[in-house]
């Protein structure tokens, strides 16, 4: 990343509305407590987002992967670009997707398949590519286990007899899950623009079933509430944050809410985040679960994950991706 020019600041920033932020509290779920499933259901219904503590993911696996990520993003730009452009996996810089979205960000998009042949990526990890691969596999394995535990608590809270109805999609050998390392460089030049914020990653929802986010202690993440107000999420490097994805919203027939979120760049601190996106197999049919309908009208048409993924990647970040798959307007 380079020092932004005045033109770049104009391109990546927007005028901040001082009335836009809300004082809503972020739901917190302690996975070690017996009331966790009811708190998860409430959080998914009200805002589609919650913080998880006592999660069981080893702190060592978190710090190892973050260390590898920081090493990579500290490399000179030409070296990092040897791992890109993303097709679909690899290194990206400023451009998000292929439809014109941009942000003050650089990232690595990776598969969670431990047998994946990285091809381009090892050239960017000259010291020890296997160390990065090992850190990545250990982390994603632990986070997938936690995500499945949360999905099974959701099934319990929804009184679904088949407890693994969601988690089996992530555990499937053909699961189309991906992993993303994001780096938002500091932007001290923005301090002279008192009424502006730099867009790190524009507002969007995640198309998968569930997203598991962890970041360092630099702020920037915001979520949108039902009334449209934005809430800043206090960072916590020892906890995880869970997003309901579009696919889970459909499977619960709109009972759970896919959360719209964004990231703003920090004027003085670098932000590094690590996100596991738990997705189903490409051929999996996504539709409201019959056991949750009980005579209710389906709000969504049935589609495969491949169909929805293809549709999502042909839209802009801020678009309502589910709109094309709705039967009636979801409340």
Coordinates of C-alpha atoms in Angstrom, one line a residue:
X1 CA 0.0 0.0 0.0
X2 CA 1.1 3.5 -0.7
X3 CA 0.5 6.9 0.9
X4 CA -2.9 8.0 -0.4
X5 CA -3.2 11.1 -2.5
X6 CA -6.0 13.7 -2.1
X7 CA -7.7 12.0 -5.1
X8 CA -7.5 8.6 -3.4
X9 CA -8.9 10.0 -0.2
X10 CA -11.8 11.4 -2.2
X11 CA -12.3 8.0 -3.9
X12 CA -12.2 5.8 -0.8
X13 CA -13.9 8.1 1.7
X14 CA -17.4 9.5 2.4
X15 CA -18.8 12.3 4.5
X16 CA -19.6 11.1 8.0
X17 CA -23.1 11.6 9.3
X18 CA -22.7 12.3 13.1
X19 CA -26.2 11.0 13.7
X20 CA -25.6 7.7 11.9
X21 CA -24.1 5.8 14.8
X22 CA -26.2 4.1 17.5
X23 CA -25.4 3.2 21.1
X24 CA -26.8 -0.4 20.7
X25 CA -25.0 -3.0 22.8
X26 CA -23.3 -5.9 20.9
X27 CA -24.8 -9.2 22.1
X28 CA -22.2 -11.4 23.9
X29 CA -22.6 -15.2 24.1
X30 CA -20.5 -17.3 26.6
X31 CA -20.3 -20.7 25.0
X32 CA -19.5 -22.3 28.4
X33 CA -22.9 -21.2 29.9
X34 CA -26.2 -23.2 29.6
X35 CA -28.1 -20.2 28.3
X36 CA -25.9 -19.8 25.3
X37 CA -28.4 -21.3 22.8
X38 CA -31.2 -19.0 23.8
X39 CA -28.9 -16.0 23.6
X40 CA -27.7 -17.1 20.2
X41 CA -31.2 -17.3 18.9
X42 CA -32.1 -13.9 20.2
X43 CA -29.0 -12.3 18.7
X44 CA -29.6 -14.0 15.3
X45 CA -33.2 -12.8 15.2
X46 CA -32.5 -9.2 16.4
X47 CA -29.3 -8.3 14.6
X48 CA -27.7 -11.3 13.0
X49 CA -24.4 -10.7 14.9
X50 CA -22.9 -11.5 18.2
X51 CA -19.6 -11.8 20.1
X52 CA -18.4 -15.2 21.4
X53 CA -16.3 -15.7 24.5
X54 CA -15.0 -18.9 26.1
X55 CA -14.9 -20.2 22.6
X56 CA -12.2 -22.9 23.0
X57 CA -10.0 -21.9 20.1
X58 CA -6.4 -22.1 21.3
X59 CA -4.9 -18.6 21.6
X60 CA -1.7 -20.0 20.3
X61 CA -3.3 -20.9 16.9
X62 CA -4.7 -17.4 16.7
X63 CA -1.4 -15.7 17.4
X64 CA 0.6 -18.0 15.1
X65 CA -1.6 -17.2 12.1
X66 CA -1.8 -13.5 12.9
X67 CA 2.0 -13.4 13.0
X68 CA 2.2 -15.1 9.6
X69 CA -0.3 -12.6 8.2
X70 CA 1.6 -9.6 9.5
X71 CA 4.8 -11.0 8.0
X72 CA 3.1 -11.3 4.6
X73 CA 1.5 -7.9 4.6
X74 CA 4.8 -6.3 5.7
X75 CA 6.5 -7.5 2.5
X76 CA 7.2 -5.1 -0.3
X77 CA 4.3 -4.7 -2.7
X78 CA 6.0 -6.4 -5.7
X79 CA 6.6 -9.5 -3.6
X80 CA 3.0 -9.6 -2.3
X81 CA 1.7 -9.2 -5.9
X82 CA 3.4 -12.5 -6.8
X83 CA 0.6 -14.2 -4.9
X84 CA -2.0 -12.4 -7.0
X85 CA -4.3 -11.4 -8.5
X86 CA -7.0 -13.5 -6.9
X87 CA -8.3 -16.0 -9.3
X88 CA -10.3 -16.7 -7.2
X89 CA -7.7 -17.3 -4.5
X90 CA -4.6 -15.1 -3.9
X91 CA -3.6 -11.5 -3.1
X92 CA -5.7 -8.5 -3.8
X93 CA -5.1 -4.8 -3.3
X94 CA -7.9 -2.1 -3.2
X95 CA -10.1 -3.8 -5.8
X96 CA -12.9 -5.9 -4.2
X97 CA -14.5 -8.3 -6.6
X98 CA -14.9 -7.6 -10.3
X99 CA -17.7 -5.1 -10.4
X100 CA -15.9 -1.8 -9.5
X101 CA -16.0 -2.0 -5.6
X102 CA -12.8 -0.6 -4.0
X103 CA -11.6 -0.1 -0.5
X104 CA -8.5 0.9 1.6
X105 CA -7.5 -2.7 2.0
X106 CA -5.2 -5.5 0.9
X107 CA -6.1 -9.1 1.4
X108 CA -5.4 -12.8 0.9
X109 CA -8.3 -15.0 -0.1
X110 CA -7.7 -18.7 0.5
X111 CA -9.5 -22.0 0.4
X112 CA -9.9 -24.1 3.6
X113 CA -9.1 -27.3 1.7
X114 CA -5.9 -28.6 3.3
X115 CA -5.0 -30.5 0.1
X116 CA -5.3 -27.4 -2.1
X117 CA -2.2 -26.8 -4.3
X118 CA -1.3 -23.1 -3.6
X119 CA 0.8 -22.8 -6.8
X120 CA 1.4 -19.0 -6.7
X121 CA 1.3 -18.5 -3.0
X122 CA 4.5 -20.3 -1.9
X123 CA 6.5 -17.8 -4.0
X124 CA 5.3 -15.1 -1.6
X125 CA 6.4 -17.0 1.5
X126 CA 10.0 -17.4 0.7
X127 CA 11.1 -18.1 4.3
X128 CA 8.9 -21.1 5.1
X129 CA 5.7 -21.6 3.1
X130 CA 4.9 -24.8 5.1
X131 CA 4.8 -22.8 8.3
X132 CA 2.1 -20.5 6.9
X133 CA 0.2 -23.6 5.6
X134 CA 0.4 -25.3 9.0
X135 CA -0.7 -22.1 10.9
X136 CA -3.6 -21.7 8.5
X137 CA -4.8 -25.3 8.7
X138 CA -4.6 -25.4 12.5
X139 CA -6.5 -22.2 12.8
X140 CA -9.3 -23.0 10.3
X141 CA -9.7 -26.5 11.8
X142 CA -10.3 -25.0 15.2
X143 CA -12.6 -22.2 14.0
X144 CA -14.7 -24.6 11.9
X145 CA -15.2 -26.8 15.0
X146 CA -16.4 -23.8 16.9
X147 CA -18.6 -22.7 14.1
X148 CA -20.2 -26.1 14.0
X149 CA -20.8 -26.0 17.7
X150 CA -22.5 -22.7 17.3
X151 CA -24.7 -24.0 14.4
X152 CA -25.7 -27.0 16.5
X153 CA -26.7 -24.7 19.4
X154 CA -28.8 -22.8 16.9
X155 CA -30.5 -26.0 15.8
X156 CA -31.2 -26.8 19.5
X157 CA -32.5 -23.3 20.1
X158 CA -34.8 -23.6 17.1
X159 CA -36.0 -27.0 18.4
X160 CA -34.8 -28.8 15.2
X161 CA -34.6 -32.6 15.8
X162 CA -31.7 -33.0 13.5
X163 CA -29.0 -31.2 15.5
X164 CA -26.4 -31.2 12.7
X165 CA -28.8 -29.9 10.0
X166 CA -26.6 -26.7 9.6
X167 CA -23.2 -28.0 10.8
X168 CA -23.1 -31.0 8.4
X169 CA -22.8 -28.6 5.5
X170 CA -19.5 -27.2 6.9
X171 CA -18.2 -30.7 7.8
X172 CA -19.0 -32.1 4.3
X173 CA -15.8 -32.9 2.3
X174 CA -17.2 -30.8 -0.5
X175 CA -18.0 -27.8 1.7
X176 CA -17.3 -24.6 -0.2
X177 CA -15.8 -22.7 2.7
X178 CA -13.2 -20.0 2.2
X179 CA -10.8 -18.0 4.4
X180 CA -9.8 -14.4 4.2
X181 CA -6.9 -12.4 5.7
X182 CA -7.6 -8.6 5.5
X183 CA -5.1 -5.8 6.2
X184 CA -6.4 -2.2 6.5
X185 CA -3.3 0.1 6.6
X186 CA -3.5 3.3 8.7
X187 CA -4.4 6.4 6.9
X188 CA -3.0 9.4 8.9
X189 CA -3.6 11.7 6.0
X190 CA -7.3 11.4 6.7
X191 CA -6.9 13.3 10.0
X192 CA -7.1 16.6 8.1
X193 CA -10.5 15.6 6.8
X194 CA -12.5 15.9 10.0
X195 CA -15.9 15.1 8.4
X196 CA -14.7 12.0 6.5
X197 CA -14.1 8.3 7.0
X198 CA -12.0 6.1 4.8
X199 CA -13.9 3.0 3.5
X200 CA -11.9 -0.1 4.2
X201 CA -14.5 -2.6 3.0
X202 CA -17.9 -1.3 1.9
X203 CA -21.2 -2.3 3.3
X204 CA -22.4 -5.8 2.4
X205 CA -23.8 -9.1 3.7
X206 CA -22.0 -12.4 3.6
X207 CA -23.6 -14.9 1.2
X208 CA -22.5 -18.1 3.1
X209 CA -24.1 -19.7 6.1
X210 CA -22.0 -18.3 8.9
X211 CA -18.9 -16.1 9.1
X212 CA -16.4 -16.2 12.0
X213 CA -14.4 -13.0 12.4
X214 CA -11.4 -12.3 14.6
X215 CA -9.3 -9.1 14.4
X216 CA -6.5 -7.4 16.3
X217 CA -7.4 -4.6 18.8
X218 CA -7.9 -1.9 16.1
X219 CA -11.4 -0.6 15.7
X220 CA -13.2 -0.2 12.4
X221 CA -16.0 -2.8 12.1
X222 CA -19.6 -1.5 12.1
X223 CA -22.9 -3.4 11.7
X224 CA -26.3 -2.1 10.6
X225 CA -29.3 -2.5 12.8
X226 CA -32.9 -3.2 11.6
X227 CA -33.6 0.6 11.7
X228 CA -30.7 1.4 9.5
X229 CA -28.4 2.9 12.1
X230 CA -24.8 1.8 12.3
X231 CA -23.2 0.4 15.4
X232 CA -19.4 0.5 16.0
X233 CA -18.2 -2.9 17.2
X234 CA -15.5 -2.6 20.0
X235 CA -12.5 -4.7 19.0
X236 CA -11.5 -7.7 21.2
X237 CA -8.5 -9.7 20.0
X238 CA -9.3 -12.6 22.3
X239 CA -12.9 -13.1 21.2
X240 CA -14.7 -14.0 18.0
X241 CA -17.6 -12.3 16.2
X242 CA -20.3 -14.3 14.4
X243 CA -22.2 -13.1 11.3
X244 CA -25.4 -14.7 10.1
X245 CA -25.0 -15.2 6.3
X246 CA -27.6 -14.9 3.5
X247 CA -27.9 -18.7 3.2
X248 CA -28.8 -19.1 6.9
X249 CA -31.4 -16.3 6.6
X250 CA -33.0 -18.3 3.8
X251 CA -32.8 -21.7 5.7
X252 CA -34.6 -20.1 8.7
X253 CA -37.1 -18.4 6.3
X254 CA -36.1 -14.9 7.4
X255 CA -36.3 -15.6 11.1
X256 CA -32.5 -15.1 11.4
X257 CA -31.2 -11.8 9.8
X258 CA -28.2 -11.7 7.5
X259 CA -26.2 -8.7 9.0
X260 CA -25.1 -5.8 6.8
X261 CA -21.7 -4.7 7.9
X262 CA -18.7 -2.5 6.8
X263 CA -15.2 -1.6 7.9
X264 CA -13.7 1.9 8.2
X265 CA -10.0 2.4 8.0
X266 CA -8.2 3.8 11.1
X267 CA -6.2 7.0 10.9
X268 CA -3.3 5.8 13.0
X269 CA -3.5 2.0 13.5
X270 CA -3.2 -1.0 11.2
X271 CA -6.1 -3.4 11.4
X272 CA -5.7 -7.1 10.6
X273 CA -8.7 -9.4 10.5
X274 CA -9.1 -13.1 9.8
X275 CA -12.5 -14.4 8.6
X276 CA -13.7 -18.0 8.1
X277 CA -16.7 -18.1 5.7
X278 CA -18.6 -21.4 6.3
X279 CA -20.3 -22.4 3.1
X280 CA -22.2 -25.5 1.9
X281 CA -21.2 -27.8 -1.0
X282 CA -21.8 -26.1 -4.4
X283 CA -24.6 -28.6 -5.3
X284 CA -26.4 -28.1 -2.0
X285 CA -30.0 -26.9 -2.3
X286 CA -30.8 -23.8 -0.2
X287 CA -34.4 -23.3 0.9
X288 CA -36.4 -22.7 4.1
X289 CA -36.3 -25.8 6.2
X290 CA -39.7 -27.5 6.3
X291 CA -39.5 -28.1 10.0
X292 CA -39.4 -24.3 10.6
X293 CA -42.3 -23.5 8.3
X294 CA -45.4 -24.9 10.1
X295 CA -47.9 -23.6 7.6
X296 CA -46.0 -20.4 6.9
X297 CA -45.4 -19.2 3.4
X298 CA -41.9 -19.6 2.1
X299 CA -40.2 -16.2 1.6
X300 CA -37.6 -17.6 -0.7
X301 CA -37.2 -19.7 -3.9
X302 CA -35.1 -22.8 -3.7
X303 CA -31.6 -22.4 -5.2
X304 CA -28.3 -24.2 -5.2
X305 CA -25.3 -22.7 -3.5
X306 CA -23.6 -22.6 -6.9
X307 CA -26.4 -20.5 -8.3
X308 CA -26.5 -18.1 -5.5
X309 CA -22.7 -17.7 -5.4
X310 CA -22.6 -17.0 -9.1
X311 CA -25.4 -14.4 -8.7
X312 CA -23.7 -12.8 -5.7
X313 CA -20.3 -12.4 -7.5
X314 CA -22.1 -10.6 -10.3
X315 CA -23.4 -7.9 -8.0
X316 CA -22.0 -4.9 -6.3
X317 CA -21.1 -5.2 -2.6
X318 CA -24.0 -3.0 -1.3
X319 CA -26.7 -4.8 -3.5
X320 CA -29.4 -6.8 -1.8
X321 CA -28.3 -10.2 -3.2
X322 CA -31.3 -12.1 -1.8
X323 CA -33.8 -9.8 -3.6
X324 CA -33.7 -11.9 -6.8
X325 CA -34.5 -15.1 -4.8
X326 CA -37.4 -13.7 -2.7
X327 CA -41.0 -14.9 -3.2
X328 CA -42.5 -12.1 -1.1
X329 CA -40.8 -9.2 0.8
X330 CA -39.0 -10.5 3.9
X331 CA -39.8 -8.5 7.0

